[in-house]
Amino acid sequence: MIEKYLIEQCSPTLASLKTASLFSIKYSSETELQKAIEYWNKSFCDKGVELIILKRCDNNALIYVCRKNKLSEDLNKIGVLEFLKEYGYKSADADECIERLKLRLQSGDNFPHEIGIFLSYPLGDVIGFIENAGQNSKCSGCWKVYCNECEAVKAFAKYKKCKDVYMRLWKQGRSVQQLTVAA
């Protein structure tokens, strides 16, 4: 079940074109969900990809698929930590930041739009989305664009092509593990 979501929603992350991806999945058993996450994490341990359950609610799980080495790079980009500190993040440590994100998601107050940083969206676009309450974007694709439209459109096209290629190869019999690029 998770395999299809990995291909459809996470191909650019599996191909190491993008830091992370996110998907929501329905589950009927907590035990089965945990076993599936453990299976995929074991499968990906030598690839640098990890699945993390960010939130569970009403038999739905929000799954974060990431490359922590790339997340560390993103968190250490100019201006990112200063931005995240406004939301209670204390360091650029990937594990600490993921734990803080989980807490913010589970608090239920407001959706933590800083999650864009964790999905490798440009800082300017994350800030633009928050400041404009999701309105007035130049364009949208994987995210709403407020800054460098040309670069974003190129990224969207690259991600779509990656997904299309991965879907085709997966349907032809390649496994998710075979399609996942090692770190």
N, C-alpha and C. Protein backbone atom coordinates (compact mmCIF):
# COMPACT_ATOMS: atom_id res chain seq x y z
N MET A 1 0.82 -1.20 0.00
CA MET A 1 0.00 0.00 0.00
C MET A 1 0.87 1.26 0.00
N ILE A 2 1.84 1.31 0.86
CA ILE A 2 2.71 2.49 0.94
C ILE A 2 3.53 2.64 -0.35
N GLU A 3 3.82 1.52 -0.98
CA GLU A 3 4.65 1.54 -2.19
C GLU A 3 4.10 2.49 -3.25
N LYS A 4 2.80 2.43 -3.49
CA LYS A 4 2.19 3.29 -4.50
C LYS A 4 2.33 4.77 -4.12
N TYR A 5 2.15 5.09 -2.85
CA TYR A 5 2.31 6.47 -2.39
C TYR A 5 3.75 6.94 -2.56
N LEU A 6 4.70 6.06 -2.30
CA LEU A 6 6.10 6.43 -2.46
C LEU A 6 6.40 6.82 -3.91
N ILE A 7 5.87 6.05 -4.85
CA ILE A 7 6.10 6.35 -6.26
C ILE A 7 5.34 7.61 -6.68
N GLU A 8 4.06 7.68 -6.35
CA GLU A 8 3.22 8.80 -6.80
C GLU A 8 3.57 10.12 -6.13
N GLN A 9 3.90 10.08 -4.86
CA GLN A 9 4.09 11.33 -4.10
C GLN A 9 5.55 11.66 -3.80
N CYS A 10 6.42 10.68 -3.87
CA CYS A 10 7.78 10.89 -3.36
C CYS A 10 8.90 10.64 -4.38
N SER A 11 8.56 10.45 -5.64
CA SER A 11 9.59 10.14 -6.64
C SER A 11 10.76 11.12 -6.63
N PRO A 12 10.51 12.45 -6.60
CA PRO A 12 11.67 13.36 -6.59
C PRO A 12 12.57 13.19 -5.37
N THR A 13 12.00 12.78 -4.25
CA THR A 13 12.81 12.51 -3.06
C THR A 13 13.59 11.21 -3.24
N LEU A 14 12.92 10.19 -3.76
CA LEU A 14 13.60 8.91 -4.00
C LEU A 14 14.73 9.07 -5.01
N ALA A 15 14.55 9.98 -5.97
CA ALA A 15 15.56 10.24 -7.00
C ALA A 15 16.64 11.21 -6.51
N SER A 16 16.50 11.68 -5.29
CA SER A 16 17.43 12.64 -4.67
C SER A 16 17.44 14.00 -5.38
N LEU A 17 16.28 14.37 -5.97
CA LEU A 17 16.12 15.70 -6.57
C LEU A 17 15.54 16.68 -5.56
N LYS A 18 14.94 16.16 -4.52
CA LYS A 18 14.20 16.96 -3.54
C LYS A 18 14.50 16.39 -2.15
N THR A 19 14.55 17.26 -1.17
CA THR A 19 14.86 16.85 0.20
C THR A 19 13.85 15.88 0.77
N ALA A 20 12.58 16.20 0.58
CA ALA A 20 11.55 15.40 1.25
C ALA A 20 10.21 15.54 0.56
N SER A 21 9.33 14.62 0.91
CA SER A 21 7.96 14.61 0.41
C SER A 21 7.05 14.23 1.56
N LEU A 22 5.76 14.39 1.32
CA LEU A 22 4.77 14.18 2.36
C LEU A 22 3.56 13.51 1.74
N PHE A 23 2.98 12.56 2.44
CA PHE A 23 1.70 12.01 1.99
C PHE A 23 0.88 11.58 3.19
N SER A 24 -0.41 11.52 2.98
CA SER A 24 -1.34 11.08 4.01
C SER A 24 -1.89 9.73 3.59
N ILE A 25 -2.01 8.83 4.55
CA ILE A 25 -2.47 7.48 4.25
C ILE A 25 -3.45 7.02 5.32
N LYS A 26 -4.48 6.34 4.88
CA LYS A 26 -5.44 5.73 5.81
C LYS A 26 -4.86 4.40 6.28
N TYR A 27 -5.10 4.08 7.53
CA TYR A 27 -4.66 2.78 8.04
C TYR A 27 -5.74 2.22 8.95
N SER A 28 -5.78 0.91 9.03
CA SER A 28 -6.79 0.27 9.87
C SER A 28 -6.19 -0.27 11.16
N SER A 29 -4.88 -0.48 11.15
CA SER A 29 -4.22 -1.05 12.32
C SER A 29 -2.93 -0.28 12.61
N GLU A 30 -2.82 0.19 13.84
CA GLU A 30 -1.61 0.88 14.29
C GLU A 30 -0.39 -0.03 14.13
N THR A 31 -0.57 -1.29 14.47
CA THR A 31 0.52 -2.27 14.39
C THR A 31 0.97 -2.46 12.94
N GLU A 32 0.01 -2.58 12.02
CA GLU A 32 0.35 -2.76 10.61
C GLU A 32 1.06 -1.52 10.06
N LEU A 33 0.59 -0.34 10.44
CA LEU A 33 1.24 0.89 10.00
C LEU A 33 2.69 0.92 10.48
N GLN A 34 2.89 0.61 11.75
CA GLN A 34 4.24 0.64 12.32
C GLN A 34 5.14 -0.38 11.63
N LYS A 35 4.61 -1.56 11.35
CA LYS A 35 5.39 -2.60 10.65
C LYS A 35 5.78 -2.12 9.26
N ALA A 36 4.84 -1.48 8.57
CA ALA A 36 5.13 -0.98 7.21
C ALA A 36 6.22 0.08 7.25
N ILE A 37 6.14 1.00 8.19
CA ILE A 37 7.17 2.05 8.32
C ILE A 37 8.52 1.41 8.62
N GLU A 38 8.54 0.45 9.53
CA GLU A 38 9.80 -0.24 9.87
C GLU A 38 10.36 -0.97 8.66
N TYR A 39 9.49 -1.64 7.89
CA TYR A 39 9.93 -2.34 6.70
C TYR A 39 10.61 -1.38 5.72
N TRP A 40 9.94 -0.26 5.45
CA TRP A 40 10.49 0.68 4.47
C TRP A 40 11.76 1.33 4.99
N ASN A 41 11.82 1.64 6.27
CA ASN A 41 13.04 2.23 6.81
C ASN A 41 14.21 1.26 6.73
N LYS A 42 13.94 -0.03 6.96
CA LYS A 42 14.98 -1.04 6.82
C LYS A 42 15.42 -1.14 5.35
N SER A 43 14.45 -1.09 4.44
CA SER A 43 14.74 -1.17 3.00
C SER A 43 15.58 0.01 2.52
N PHE A 44 15.35 1.17 3.13
CA PHE A 44 16.02 2.40 2.70
C PHE A 44 17.26 2.75 3.50
N CYS A 45 17.62 1.94 4.49
CA CYS A 45 18.70 2.34 5.41
C CYS A 45 20.01 2.65 4.69
N ASP A 46 20.30 1.96 3.60
CA ASP A 46 21.54 2.24 2.87
C ASP A 46 21.35 3.26 1.75
N LYS A 47 20.15 3.80 1.64
CA LYS A 47 19.84 4.77 0.58
C LYS A 47 19.76 6.21 1.11
N GLY A 48 19.72 6.37 2.44
CA GLY A 48 19.64 7.71 3.00
C GLY A 48 18.24 8.29 3.04
N VAL A 49 17.23 7.43 2.94
CA VAL A 49 15.83 7.86 2.96
C VAL A 49 15.18 7.30 4.21
N GLU A 50 14.34 8.11 4.84
CA GLU A 50 13.65 7.67 6.06
C GLU A 50 12.18 8.09 6.01
N LEU A 51 11.30 7.22 6.49
CA LEU A 51 9.88 7.53 6.64
C LEU A 51 9.61 7.82 8.11
N ILE A 52 8.93 8.93 8.36
CA ILE A 52 8.63 9.36 9.72
C ILE A 52 7.14 9.70 9.80
N ILE A 53 6.48 9.16 10.79
CA ILE A 53 5.08 9.51 11.01
C ILE A 53 5.06 10.84 11.76
N LEU A 54 4.53 11.87 11.11
CA LEU A 54 4.46 13.19 11.74
C LEU A 54 3.22 13.35 12.60
N LYS A 55 2.13 12.73 12.15
CA LYS A 55 0.87 12.90 12.88
C LYS A 55 -0.07 11.74 12.55
N ARG A 56 -0.84 11.34 13.56
CA ARG A 56 -1.91 10.36 13.38
C ARG A 56 -3.20 11.00 13.86
N CYS A 57 -4.28 10.78 13.10
CA CYS A 57 -5.57 11.32 13.50
C CYS A 57 -6.66 10.57 12.75
N ASP A 58 -7.62 10.00 13.47
CA ASP A 58 -8.76 9.31 12.85
C ASP A 58 -8.33 8.29 11.80
N ASN A 59 -7.39 7.42 12.14
CA ASN A 59 -6.88 6.39 11.24
C ASN A 59 -6.27 6.94 9.96
N ASN A 60 -5.78 8.15 10.02
CA ASN A 60 -4.98 8.75 8.95
C ASN A 60 -3.61 9.07 9.53
N ALA A 61 -2.59 8.80 8.75
CA ALA A 61 -1.23 9.13 9.18
C ALA A 61 -0.60 10.05 8.14
N LEU A 62 0.07 11.07 8.63
CA LEU A 62 0.83 11.98 7.78
C LEU A 62 2.28 11.49 7.80
N ILE A 63 2.75 11.03 6.64
CA ILE A 63 4.07 10.42 6.53
C ILE A 63 5.04 11.37 5.84
N TYR A 64 6.15 11.60 6.49
CA TYR A 64 7.22 12.45 5.98
C TYR A 64 8.33 11.54 5.47
N VAL A 65 8.67 11.66 4.20
CA VAL A 65 9.72 10.85 3.58
C VAL A 65 10.88 11.80 3.29
N CYS A 66 12.00 11.58 3.96
CA CYS A 66 13.07 12.57 3.82
C CYS A 66 14.45 11.96 3.72
N ARG A 67 15.33 12.81 3.24
CA ARG A 67 16.77 12.56 3.24
C ARG A 67 17.35 13.54 4.26
N LYS A 68 17.66 13.04 5.44
CA LYS A 68 18.09 13.92 6.53
C LYS A 68 19.36 14.69 6.20
N ASN A 69 20.25 14.10 5.40
CA ASN A 69 21.46 14.84 5.04
C ASN A 69 21.11 16.09 4.24
N LYS A 70 20.13 15.97 3.34
CA LYS A 70 19.68 17.14 2.56
C LYS A 70 18.90 18.10 3.44
N LEU A 71 18.10 17.57 4.36
CA LEU A 71 17.37 18.44 5.29
C LEU A 71 18.35 19.27 6.11
N SER A 72 19.42 18.66 6.57
CA SER A 72 20.44 19.41 7.32
C SER A 72 21.00 20.55 6.49
N GLU A 73 21.25 20.29 5.22
CA GLU A 73 21.75 21.35 4.33
C GLU A 73 20.71 22.47 4.21
N ASP A 74 19.44 22.09 4.01
CA ASP A 74 18.37 23.09 3.88
C ASP A 74 18.22 23.93 5.15
N LEU A 75 18.31 23.28 6.30
CA LEU A 75 18.15 23.98 7.58
C LEU A 75 19.30 24.94 7.85
N ASN A 76 20.44 24.68 7.22
CA ASN A 76 21.62 25.53 7.43
C ASN A 76 21.79 26.60 6.35
N LYS A 77 20.81 26.73 5.45
CA LYS A 77 20.87 27.80 4.46
C LYS A 77 20.66 29.14 5.14
N ILE A 78 21.19 30.18 4.52
CA ILE A 78 21.10 31.53 5.07
C ILE A 78 19.65 31.92 5.33
N GLY A 79 19.40 32.36 6.55
CA GLY A 79 18.09 32.87 6.92
C GLY A 79 17.09 31.85 7.43
N VAL A 80 17.34 30.56 7.19
CA VAL A 80 16.35 29.54 7.55
C VAL A 80 16.19 29.40 9.06
N LEU A 81 17.29 29.26 9.79
CA LEU A 81 17.19 29.09 11.23
C LEU A 81 16.56 30.32 11.89
N GLU A 82 16.93 31.51 11.41
CA GLU A 82 16.35 32.74 11.96
C GLU A 82 14.83 32.73 11.76
N PHE A 83 14.39 32.29 10.58
CA PHE A 83 12.97 32.19 10.29
C PHE A 83 12.31 31.16 11.22
N LEU A 84 12.90 29.98 11.33
CA LEU A 84 12.31 28.91 12.13
C LEU A 84 12.26 29.26 13.62
N LYS A 85 13.20 30.07 14.09
CA LYS A 85 13.19 30.46 15.50
C LYS A 85 11.91 31.19 15.88
N GLU A 86 11.28 31.86 14.90
CA GLU A 86 10.01 32.54 15.15
C GLU A 86 8.91 31.55 15.52
N TYR A 87 9.13 30.28 15.19
CA TYR A 87 8.13 29.23 15.46
C TYR A 87 8.61 28.25 16.52
N GLY A 88 9.62 28.64 17.28
CA GLY A 88 10.06 27.84 18.41
C GLY A 88 11.14 26.81 18.14
N TYR A 89 11.71 26.83 16.95
CA TYR A 89 12.81 25.92 16.65
C TYR A 89 14.07 26.52 17.26
N LYS A 90 14.87 25.68 17.91
CA LYS A 90 16.02 26.20 18.65
C LYS A 90 17.36 25.97 17.96
N SER A 91 17.42 24.99 17.05
CA SER A 91 18.69 24.71 16.36
C SER A 91 18.39 24.23 14.95
N ALA A 92 19.46 24.05 14.19
CA ALA A 92 19.32 23.55 12.82
C ALA A 92 19.54 22.04 12.77
N ASP A 93 19.51 21.38 13.91
CA ASP A 93 19.65 19.93 13.95
C ASP A 93 18.40 19.29 13.34
N ALA A 94 18.57 18.45 12.34
CA ALA A 94 17.44 17.87 11.61
C ALA A 94 16.49 17.12 12.53
N ASP A 95 17.01 16.26 13.40
CA ASP A 95 16.15 15.48 14.29
C ASP A 95 15.36 16.38 15.24
N GLU A 96 16.02 17.38 15.81
CA GLU A 96 15.33 18.30 16.72
C GLU A 96 14.24 19.08 15.97
N CYS A 97 14.55 19.50 14.77
CA CYS A 97 13.57 20.25 13.98
C CYS A 97 12.37 19.38 13.61
N ILE A 98 12.61 18.14 13.26
CA ILE A 98 11.50 17.23 12.94
C ILE A 98 10.63 17.03 14.18
N GLU A 99 11.24 16.88 15.34
CA GLU A 99 10.46 16.71 16.58
C GLU A 99 9.62 17.96 16.86
N ARG A 100 10.19 19.13 16.64
CA ARG A 100 9.44 20.38 16.84
C ARG A 100 8.28 20.46 15.85
N LEU A 101 8.52 20.08 14.60
CA LEU A 101 7.46 20.09 13.59
C LEU A 101 6.33 19.15 14.01
N LYS A 102 6.68 17.97 14.51
CA LYS A 102 5.66 17.02 14.99
C LYS A 102 4.81 17.67 16.08
N LEU A 103 5.45 18.31 17.02
CA LEU A 103 4.72 18.96 18.12
C LEU A 103 3.78 20.03 17.58
N ARG A 104 4.26 20.80 16.62
CA ARG A 104 3.43 21.87 16.05
C ARG A 104 2.25 21.29 15.28
N LEU A 105 2.45 20.20 14.57
CA LEU A 105 1.36 19.54 13.84
C LEU A 105 0.33 18.95 14.81
N GLN A 106 0.81 18.37 15.89
CA GLN A 106 -0.08 17.70 16.83
C GLN A 106 -0.80 18.66 17.76
N SER A 107 -0.29 19.88 17.89
CA SER A 107 -0.94 20.84 18.79
C SER A 107 -2.32 21.23 18.28
N GLY A 108 -2.49 21.18 16.96
CA GLY A 108 -3.81 21.46 16.38
C GLY A 108 -4.18 22.92 16.34
N ASP A 109 -3.32 23.80 16.82
CA ASP A 109 -3.65 25.23 16.83
C ASP A 109 -3.82 25.74 15.41
N ASN A 110 -2.74 25.90 14.71
CA ASN A 110 -2.75 26.32 13.31
C ASN A 110 -1.82 25.38 12.54
N PHE A 111 -2.08 25.23 11.25
CA PHE A 111 -1.18 24.40 10.46
C PHE A 111 0.17 25.09 10.38
N PRO A 112 1.25 24.37 10.65
CA PRO A 112 2.59 24.97 10.62
C PRO A 112 3.12 25.13 9.18
N HIS A 113 2.87 26.28 8.59
CA HIS A 113 3.25 26.48 7.19
C HIS A 113 4.77 26.50 6.97
N GLU A 114 5.52 26.57 8.05
CA GLU A 114 6.97 26.45 7.90
C GLU A 114 7.35 25.06 7.40
N ILE A 115 6.40 24.15 7.33
CA ILE A 115 6.65 22.80 6.82
C ILE A 115 7.25 22.85 5.41
N GLY A 116 7.00 23.94 4.69
CA GLY A 116 7.60 24.11 3.36
C GLY A 116 9.12 24.01 3.39
N ILE A 117 9.73 24.50 4.45
CA ILE A 117 11.19 24.40 4.59
C ILE A 117 11.60 22.94 4.60
N PHE A 118 10.81 22.11 5.28
CA PHE A 118 11.10 20.68 5.41
C PHE A 118 10.86 19.92 4.10
N LEU A 119 10.20 20.57 3.15
CA LEU A 119 9.90 19.96 1.85
C LEU A 119 10.74 20.57 0.73
N SER A 120 11.77 21.31 1.11
CA SER A 120 12.72 21.99 0.22
C SER A 120 12.09 23.08 -0.64
N TYR A 121 11.04 23.72 -0.13
CA TYR A 121 10.51 24.90 -0.81
C TYR A 121 11.43 26.07 -0.48
N PRO A 122 11.62 26.99 -1.40
CA PRO A 122 12.48 28.15 -1.12
C PRO A 122 11.94 28.98 0.05
N LEU A 123 12.86 29.46 0.87
CA LEU A 123 12.49 30.27 2.04
C LEU A 123 11.59 31.44 1.65
N GLY A 124 11.93 32.14 0.57
CA GLY A 124 11.13 33.29 0.15
C GLY A 124 9.70 32.91 -0.18
N ASP A 125 9.50 31.73 -0.73
CA ASP A 125 8.15 31.27 -1.05
C ASP A 125 7.38 30.87 0.21
N VAL A 126 8.07 30.28 1.17
CA VAL A 126 7.42 29.92 2.44
C VAL A 126 6.99 31.20 3.16
N ILE A 127 7.88 32.17 3.22
CA ILE A 127 7.56 33.44 3.87
C ILE A 127 6.43 34.14 3.10
N GLY A 128 6.52 34.15 1.78
CA GLY A 128 5.48 34.77 0.95
C GLY A 128 4.12 34.14 1.18
N PHE A 129 4.07 32.82 1.29
CA PHE A 129 2.81 32.12 1.54
C PHE A 129 2.23 32.55 2.88
N ILE A 130 3.05 32.59 3.90
CA ILE A 130 2.58 32.97 5.23
C ILE A 130 2.11 34.42 5.25
N GLU A 131 2.92 35.31 4.70
CA GLU A 131 2.57 36.74 4.72
C GLU A 131 1.34 37.07 3.89
N ASN A 132 1.10 36.29 2.84
CA ASN A 132 -0.04 36.54 1.95
C ASN A 132 -1.22 35.60 2.21
N ALA A 133 -1.13 34.82 3.27
CA ALA A 133 -2.17 33.86 3.63
C ALA A 133 -2.56 32.98 2.43
N GLY A 134 -1.55 32.59 1.66
CA GLY A 134 -1.78 31.71 0.53
C GLY A 134 -2.34 32.39 -0.71
N GLN A 135 -2.51 33.68 -0.68
CA GLN A 135 -3.05 34.44 -1.82
C GLN A 135 -1.92 35.13 -2.59
N ASN A 136 -2.24 35.67 -3.76
CA ASN A 136 -1.35 36.55 -4.53
C ASN A 136 -0.06 35.90 -5.02
N SER A 137 -0.04 34.60 -5.22
CA SER A 137 1.19 33.96 -5.70
C SER A 137 1.36 34.25 -7.20
N LYS A 138 2.62 34.17 -7.64
CA LYS A 138 2.93 34.36 -9.06
C LYS A 138 2.47 33.16 -9.87
N CYS A 139 2.59 31.96 -9.29
CA CYS A 139 2.13 30.72 -9.91
C CYS A 139 2.12 29.65 -8.82
N SER A 140 1.61 28.49 -9.17
CA SER A 140 1.65 27.40 -8.19
C SER A 140 1.85 26.09 -8.93
N GLY A 141 2.42 25.16 -8.21
CA GLY A 141 2.67 23.81 -8.70
C GLY A 141 2.75 22.93 -7.47
N CYS A 142 3.94 22.47 -7.15
CA CYS A 142 4.14 21.71 -5.92
C CYS A 142 3.96 22.60 -4.69
N TRP A 143 4.18 23.89 -4.88
CA TRP A 143 3.96 24.90 -3.84
C TRP A 143 3.55 26.19 -4.53
N LYS A 144 3.13 27.17 -3.74
CA LYS A 144 2.79 28.48 -4.29
C LYS A 144 4.07 29.32 -4.35
N VAL A 145 4.26 29.97 -5.47
CA VAL A 145 5.51 30.68 -5.74
C VAL A 145 5.31 32.19 -5.57
N TYR A 146 6.19 32.80 -4.79
CA TYR A 146 6.15 34.23 -4.54
C TYR A 146 7.43 34.93 -4.98
N CYS A 147 8.48 34.18 -5.22
CA CYS A 147 9.77 34.79 -5.55
C CYS A 147 10.23 34.44 -6.95
N ASN A 148 11.04 33.43 -7.09
CA ASN A 148 11.67 33.11 -8.36
C ASN A 148 10.81 32.16 -9.19
N GLU A 149 9.87 32.74 -9.93
CA GLU A 149 8.92 31.95 -10.71
C GLU A 149 9.60 31.05 -11.73
N CYS A 150 10.60 31.57 -12.43
CA CYS A 150 11.28 30.82 -13.48
C CYS A 150 11.92 29.55 -12.92
N GLU A 151 12.64 29.68 -11.81
CA GLU A 151 13.29 28.51 -11.19
C GLU A 151 12.25 27.51 -10.68
N ALA A 152 11.18 28.02 -10.11
CA ALA A 152 10.13 27.13 -9.59
C ALA A 152 9.47 26.34 -10.71
N VAL A 153 9.17 26.99 -11.82
CA VAL A 153 8.53 26.31 -12.95
C VAL A 153 9.46 25.20 -13.47
N LYS A 154 10.77 25.47 -13.52
CA LYS A 154 11.73 24.44 -13.94
C LYS A 154 11.72 23.27 -12.96
N ALA A 155 11.68 23.57 -11.67
CA ALA A 155 11.65 22.51 -10.65
C ALA A 155 10.38 21.69 -10.78
N PHE A 156 9.23 22.35 -10.96
CA PHE A 156 7.96 21.62 -11.11
C PHE A 156 8.02 20.66 -12.29
N ALA A 157 8.59 21.13 -13.41
CA ALA A 157 8.69 20.29 -14.61
C ALA A 157 9.62 19.10 -14.35
N LYS A 158 10.72 19.35 -13.65
CA LYS A 158 11.67 18.28 -13.33
C LYS A 158 11.01 17.23 -12.43
N TYR A 159 10.26 17.69 -11.43
CA TYR A 159 9.58 16.76 -10.51
C TYR A 159 8.51 15.96 -11.24
N LYS A 160 7.78 16.59 -12.15
CA LYS A 160 6.74 15.89 -12.89
C LYS A 160 7.36 14.83 -13.81
N LYS A 161 8.43 15.19 -14.49
CA LYS A 161 9.10 14.24 -15.36
C LYS A 161 9.62 13.05 -14.56
N CYS A 162 10.19 13.33 -13.40
CA CYS A 162 10.68 12.27 -12.52
C CYS A 162 9.54 11.34 -12.12
N LYS A 163 8.42 11.91 -11.70
CA LYS A 163 7.28 11.09 -11.29
C LYS A 163 6.80 10.23 -12.46
N ASP A 164 6.69 10.83 -13.65
CA ASP A 164 6.23 10.09 -14.83
C ASP A 164 7.16 8.91 -15.15
N VAL A 165 8.46 9.15 -15.10
CA VAL A 165 9.44 8.09 -15.38
C VAL A 165 9.35 7.00 -14.31
N TYR A 166 9.28 7.41 -13.04
CA TYR A 166 9.21 6.43 -11.96
C TYR A 166 7.94 5.60 -12.05
N MET A 167 6.81 6.25 -12.35
CA MET A 167 5.54 5.51 -12.49
C MET A 167 5.64 4.48 -13.61
N ARG A 168 6.21 4.90 -14.74
CA ARG A 168 6.34 3.98 -15.87
C ARG A 168 7.23 2.80 -15.51
N LEU A 169 8.38 3.07 -14.91
CA LEU A 169 9.31 2.00 -14.55
C LEU A 169 8.72 1.08 -13.49
N TRP A 170 8.01 1.65 -12.54
CA TRP A 170 7.39 0.86 -11.47
C TRP A 170 6.32 -0.06 -12.06
N LYS A 171 5.52 0.48 -12.97
CA LYS A 171 4.49 -0.33 -13.61
C LYS A 171 5.11 -1.44 -14.47
N GLN A 172 6.34 -1.22 -14.93
CA GLN A 172 7.04 -2.23 -15.72
C GLN A 172 7.74 -3.27 -14.83
N GLY A 173 7.66 -3.09 -13.51
CA GLY A 173 8.19 -4.11 -12.62
C GLY A 173 9.38 -3.72 -11.77
N ARG A 174 9.90 -2.52 -11.92
CA ARG A 174 11.01 -2.10 -11.05
C ARG A 174 10.48 -1.87 -9.65
N SER A 175 11.25 -2.24 -8.67
CA SER A 175 10.83 -2.04 -7.28
C SER A 175 11.18 -0.62 -6.82
N VAL A 176 10.52 -0.20 -5.76
CA VAL A 176 10.82 1.11 -5.18
C VAL A 176 12.29 1.16 -4.76
N GLN A 177 12.77 0.05 -4.20
CA GLN A 177 14.18 0.02 -3.76
C GLN A 177 15.12 0.20 -4.96
N GLN A 178 14.80 -0.43 -6.08
CA GLN A 178 15.64 -0.29 -7.27
C GLN A 178 15.61 1.14 -7.81
N LEU A 179 14.48 1.81 -7.64
CA LEU A 179 14.35 3.16 -8.16
C LEU A 179 14.91 4.23 -7.22
N THR A 180 15.23 3.85 -6.00
CA THR A 180 15.71 4.82 -5.02
C THR A 180 17.23 4.99 -5.14
N VAL A 181 17.63 6.24 -5.33
CA VAL A 181 19.04 6.58 -5.47
C VAL A 181 19.71 6.59 -4.10
N ALA A 182 20.88 6.01 -4.01
CA ALA A 182 21.63 6.00 -2.74
C ALA A 182 22.17 7.39 -2.46
N ALA A 183 22.27 7.72 -1.17
CA ALA A 183 22.77 9.04 -0.76
C ALA A 183 24.24 9.18 -1.09
